[in-house]
Coordinates of C-alpha atoms in Angstrom, one line a residue:
V126 CA 107.2 104.1 112.6
H127 CA 105.8 102.9 115.9
A128 CA 106.9 104.3 119.2
N129 CA 105.3 104.1 122.7
K130 CA 106.9 107.2 124.0
A131 CA 108.4 110.1 122.0
G132 CA 110.1 113.2 123.2
N133 CA 110.5 115.8 120.5
L134 CA 110.8 115.7 116.7
G135 CA 112.8 118.2 114.7
D136 CA 111.4 120.3 111.9
G137 CA 111.1 118.2 108.8
A138 CA 112.1 115.0 110.7
F139 CA 110.5 112.7 108.2
R140 CA 110.2 115.1 105.2
G141 CA 110.3 113.3 101.9
C142 CA 110.3 109.8 103.4
A143 CA 108.5 108.0 100.6
S144 CA 108.7 104.6 102.3
L145 CA 106.8 105.8 105.4
V146 CA 103.3 104.3 105.3
Y147 CA 102.3 104.3 109.0
V148 CA 103.0 106.5 111.9
G149 CA 102.0 105.6 115.5
I150 CA 103.6 107.6 118.2
S151 CA 102.3 108.0 121.8
G152 CA 103.5 110.8 124.0
L153 CA 104.3 113.2 121.2
T154 CA 102.4 116.5 121.8
Y155 CA 103.8 118.8 119.1
I156 CA 104.2 118.3 115.4
P157 CA 106.9 120.8 114.2
P158 CA 106.7 122.4 110.7
S159 CA 107.1 120.0 107.7
T160 CA 107.5 117.0 109.9
F161 CA 105.8 114.6 107.5
S162 CA 105.9 116.8 104.5
T163 CA 105.9 115.0 101.1
C164 CA 105.7 111.5 102.7
T165 CA 103.8 110.5 99.6
N166 CA 102.9 106.9 100.7
L167 CA 101.8 107.8 104.3
Y168 CA 98.2 106.7 104.7
Y169 CA 97.7 105.9 108.4
I170 CA 98.5 108.2 111.3
Y171 CA 98.0 107.5 115.0
L172 CA 99.2 110.4 117.1
P173 CA 96.9 110.3 120.2
D174 CA 98.6 112.9 122.3
V175 CA 99.4 115.7 119.8
T176 CA 97.9 119.0 120.9
L177 CA 99.6 121.3 118.3
V178 CA 99.9 120.7 114.6
N179 CA 102.3 123.3 113.0
S180 CA 102.5 124.6 109.5
N181 CA 103.0 122.2 106.6
A182 CA 103.0 119.2 109.0
F183 CA 101.4 116.9 106.5
E184 CA 101.9 118.9 103.3
N185 CA 101.7 116.9 100.1
C186 CA 101.0 113.6 101.9
I187 CA 98.9 112.5 98.9
A188 CA 97.9 109.0 100.2
I189 CA 96.1 110.1 103.4
K190 CA 92.4 109.8 103.1
T191 CA 91.3 110.3 106.7
I192 CA 93.1 112.0 109.6
T193 CA 92.0 111.9 113.2
L194 CA 94.0 113.8 115.8
K195 CA 91.9 113.3 118.9
S196 CA 93.9 115.6 121.2
A197 CA 94.8 118.4 118.8
Q198 CA 93.7 121.8 120.1
T199 CA 95.6 124.1 117.7
V200 CA 96.1 123.5 114.0
Y201 CA 97.9 125.8 111.6
S202 CA 96.0 126.6 108.4
N203 CA 98.4 125.0 105.9
A204 CA 99.0 121.8 107.9
F205 CA 97.2 119.7 105.3
S206 CA 97.9 121.6 102.1
G207 CA 98.5 119.4 99.1
C208 CA 96.9 116.3 100.7
S209 CA 95.0 115.6 97.5
S210 CA 93.3 112.4 98.7
L211 CA 92.3 113.7 102.1
R212 CA 88.5 113.3 102.4
T213 CA 87.9 113.5 106.2
I214 CA 89.5 115.5 109.0
N215 CA 88.5 114.7 112.6
L216 CA 89.8 117.2 115.2
P217 CA 87.4 116.6 118.2
E218 CA 89.4 118.8 120.6
M219 CA 90.4 121.6 118.3
T220 CA 89.5 125.1 119.6
S221 CA 91.9 127.2 117.5
F222 CA 92.7 127.3 113.8
E223 CA 95.7 129.5 113.2
N224 CA 95.8 131.3 109.9
I225 CA 99.3 131.5 108.4
F226 CA 100.0 134.9 106.7
N227 CA 102.0 134.7 103.5
P228 CA 102.1 138.1 101.6
S229 CA 102.7 136.3 98.3
L230 CA 99.4 134.5 98.5
T231 CA 96.0 136.2 98.2
I232 CA 94.2 133.1 99.6
I233 CA 95.8 131.0 102.3
P234 CA 95.5 127.3 101.5
A235 CA 93.6 125.8 104.4
F236 CA 92.2 122.5 103.3
P237 CA 92.5 120.5 100.1
A238 CA 89.9 120.4 97.3
S239 CA 89.3 116.7 98.0
L240 CA 88.0 117.4 101.6
E241 CA 84.4 116.2 102.1
V242 CA 83.9 116.1 105.9
F243 CA 85.4 118.5 108.5
N244 CA 84.7 117.7 112.1
A245 CA 85.9 120.1 114.8
P246 CA 83.1 120.3 117.4
K247 CA 85.0 122.5 119.8
L248 CA 86.2 125.1 117.3
E249 CA 85.2 128.5 118.5
T250 CA 86.0 130.8 115.5
T251 CA 86.4 130.2 111.8
V252 CA 88.8 132.2 109.6
S253 CA 88.2 133.9 106.3
N254 CA 88.5 131.6 103.3
M255 CA 88.9 128.6 105.6
F256 CA 87.2 126.2 103.0
F257 CA 88.2 128.2 99.9
H258 CA 89.9 125.2 98.2
S259 CA 87.5 122.6 99.5
K260 CA 85.4 122.3 96.4
N261 CA 84.0 118.9 97.5
I262 CA 83.1 119.7 101.1
K263 CA 79.7 118.3 102.1
N264 CA 79.6 118.3 105.9
I265 CA 81.1 120.6 108.4
Y266 CA 80.6 120.0 112.1
I267 CA 81.6 123.1 114.2
D268 CA 79.2 122.7 117.1
S269 CA 80.9 125.2 119.5
V270 CA 81.5 128.0 117.0
Q271 CA 80.9 131.4 118.4
E272 CA 82.0 133.4 115.4
I273 CA 81.9 132.6 111.7
A274 CA 84.4 134.9 109.9
P275 CA 83.4 136.6 106.6
S276 CA 84.1 134.4 103.5
T277 CA 84.6 131.3 105.6
F278 CA 82.8 129.2 102.9
N279 CA 84.0 131.3 100.0
G280 CA 84.9 129.0 97.0
C281 CA 82.7 126.1 98.1
N282 CA 80.9 124.9 95.0
N283 CA 78.3 122.5 96.4
G284 CA 75.5 122.8 98.8
I285 CA 77.0 122.0 102.2
K286 CA 75.6 121.1 105.6
V287 CA 77.1 123.0 108.5
T288 CA 76.2 121.9 112.0
A289 CA 77.1 124.9 114.2
S290 CA 76.5 126.2 117.7
H291 CA 74.2 124.1 119.9
G292 CA 73.2 121.9 116.9
I293 CA 72.0 124.7 114.7
L294 CA 71.9 123.4 111.2
L295 CA 72.9 125.7 108.3
L296 CA 72.4 124.7 104.8
V297 CA 74.7 126.7 102.6
F298 CA 74.1 126.7 98.8
F299 CA 76.3 128.3 96.2
R300 CA 75.7 129.1 92.5

């Protein structure tokens, strides 16, 4: 899919579209819930104007290895759940990470186990269990963070490098 200008997409607009491998849409500012959910062959995304990524937006997009949403300011916690190949997330403008509450889950899935690098230099506050499923996380860049919530790194297995406020480097090790 390639479009120079897009208005709005409906919830689940491309859900389950196995033949979708590339998305390039300019002018789109909002990704509704489940828009690209279960697009199992989607591996490249170019959405330069998106400012809000809603719940399950890329759920189970198992071919994506890297995602960069250069204008995204708000991302919902389960936007990337089930993206089992996702290694790198770049969200250079993200200031808000919205936790989705689901009473049937004790831990909200935030990022997949495959994630190695998380870059959100303008993020101001983390949420509890944000990296709970990210067993392979190695580098976290949250340069503007003002508050790190309890249990943010709960579940991380490896030693990780966290670059936080004003370049402060935290090395976090787990047993």
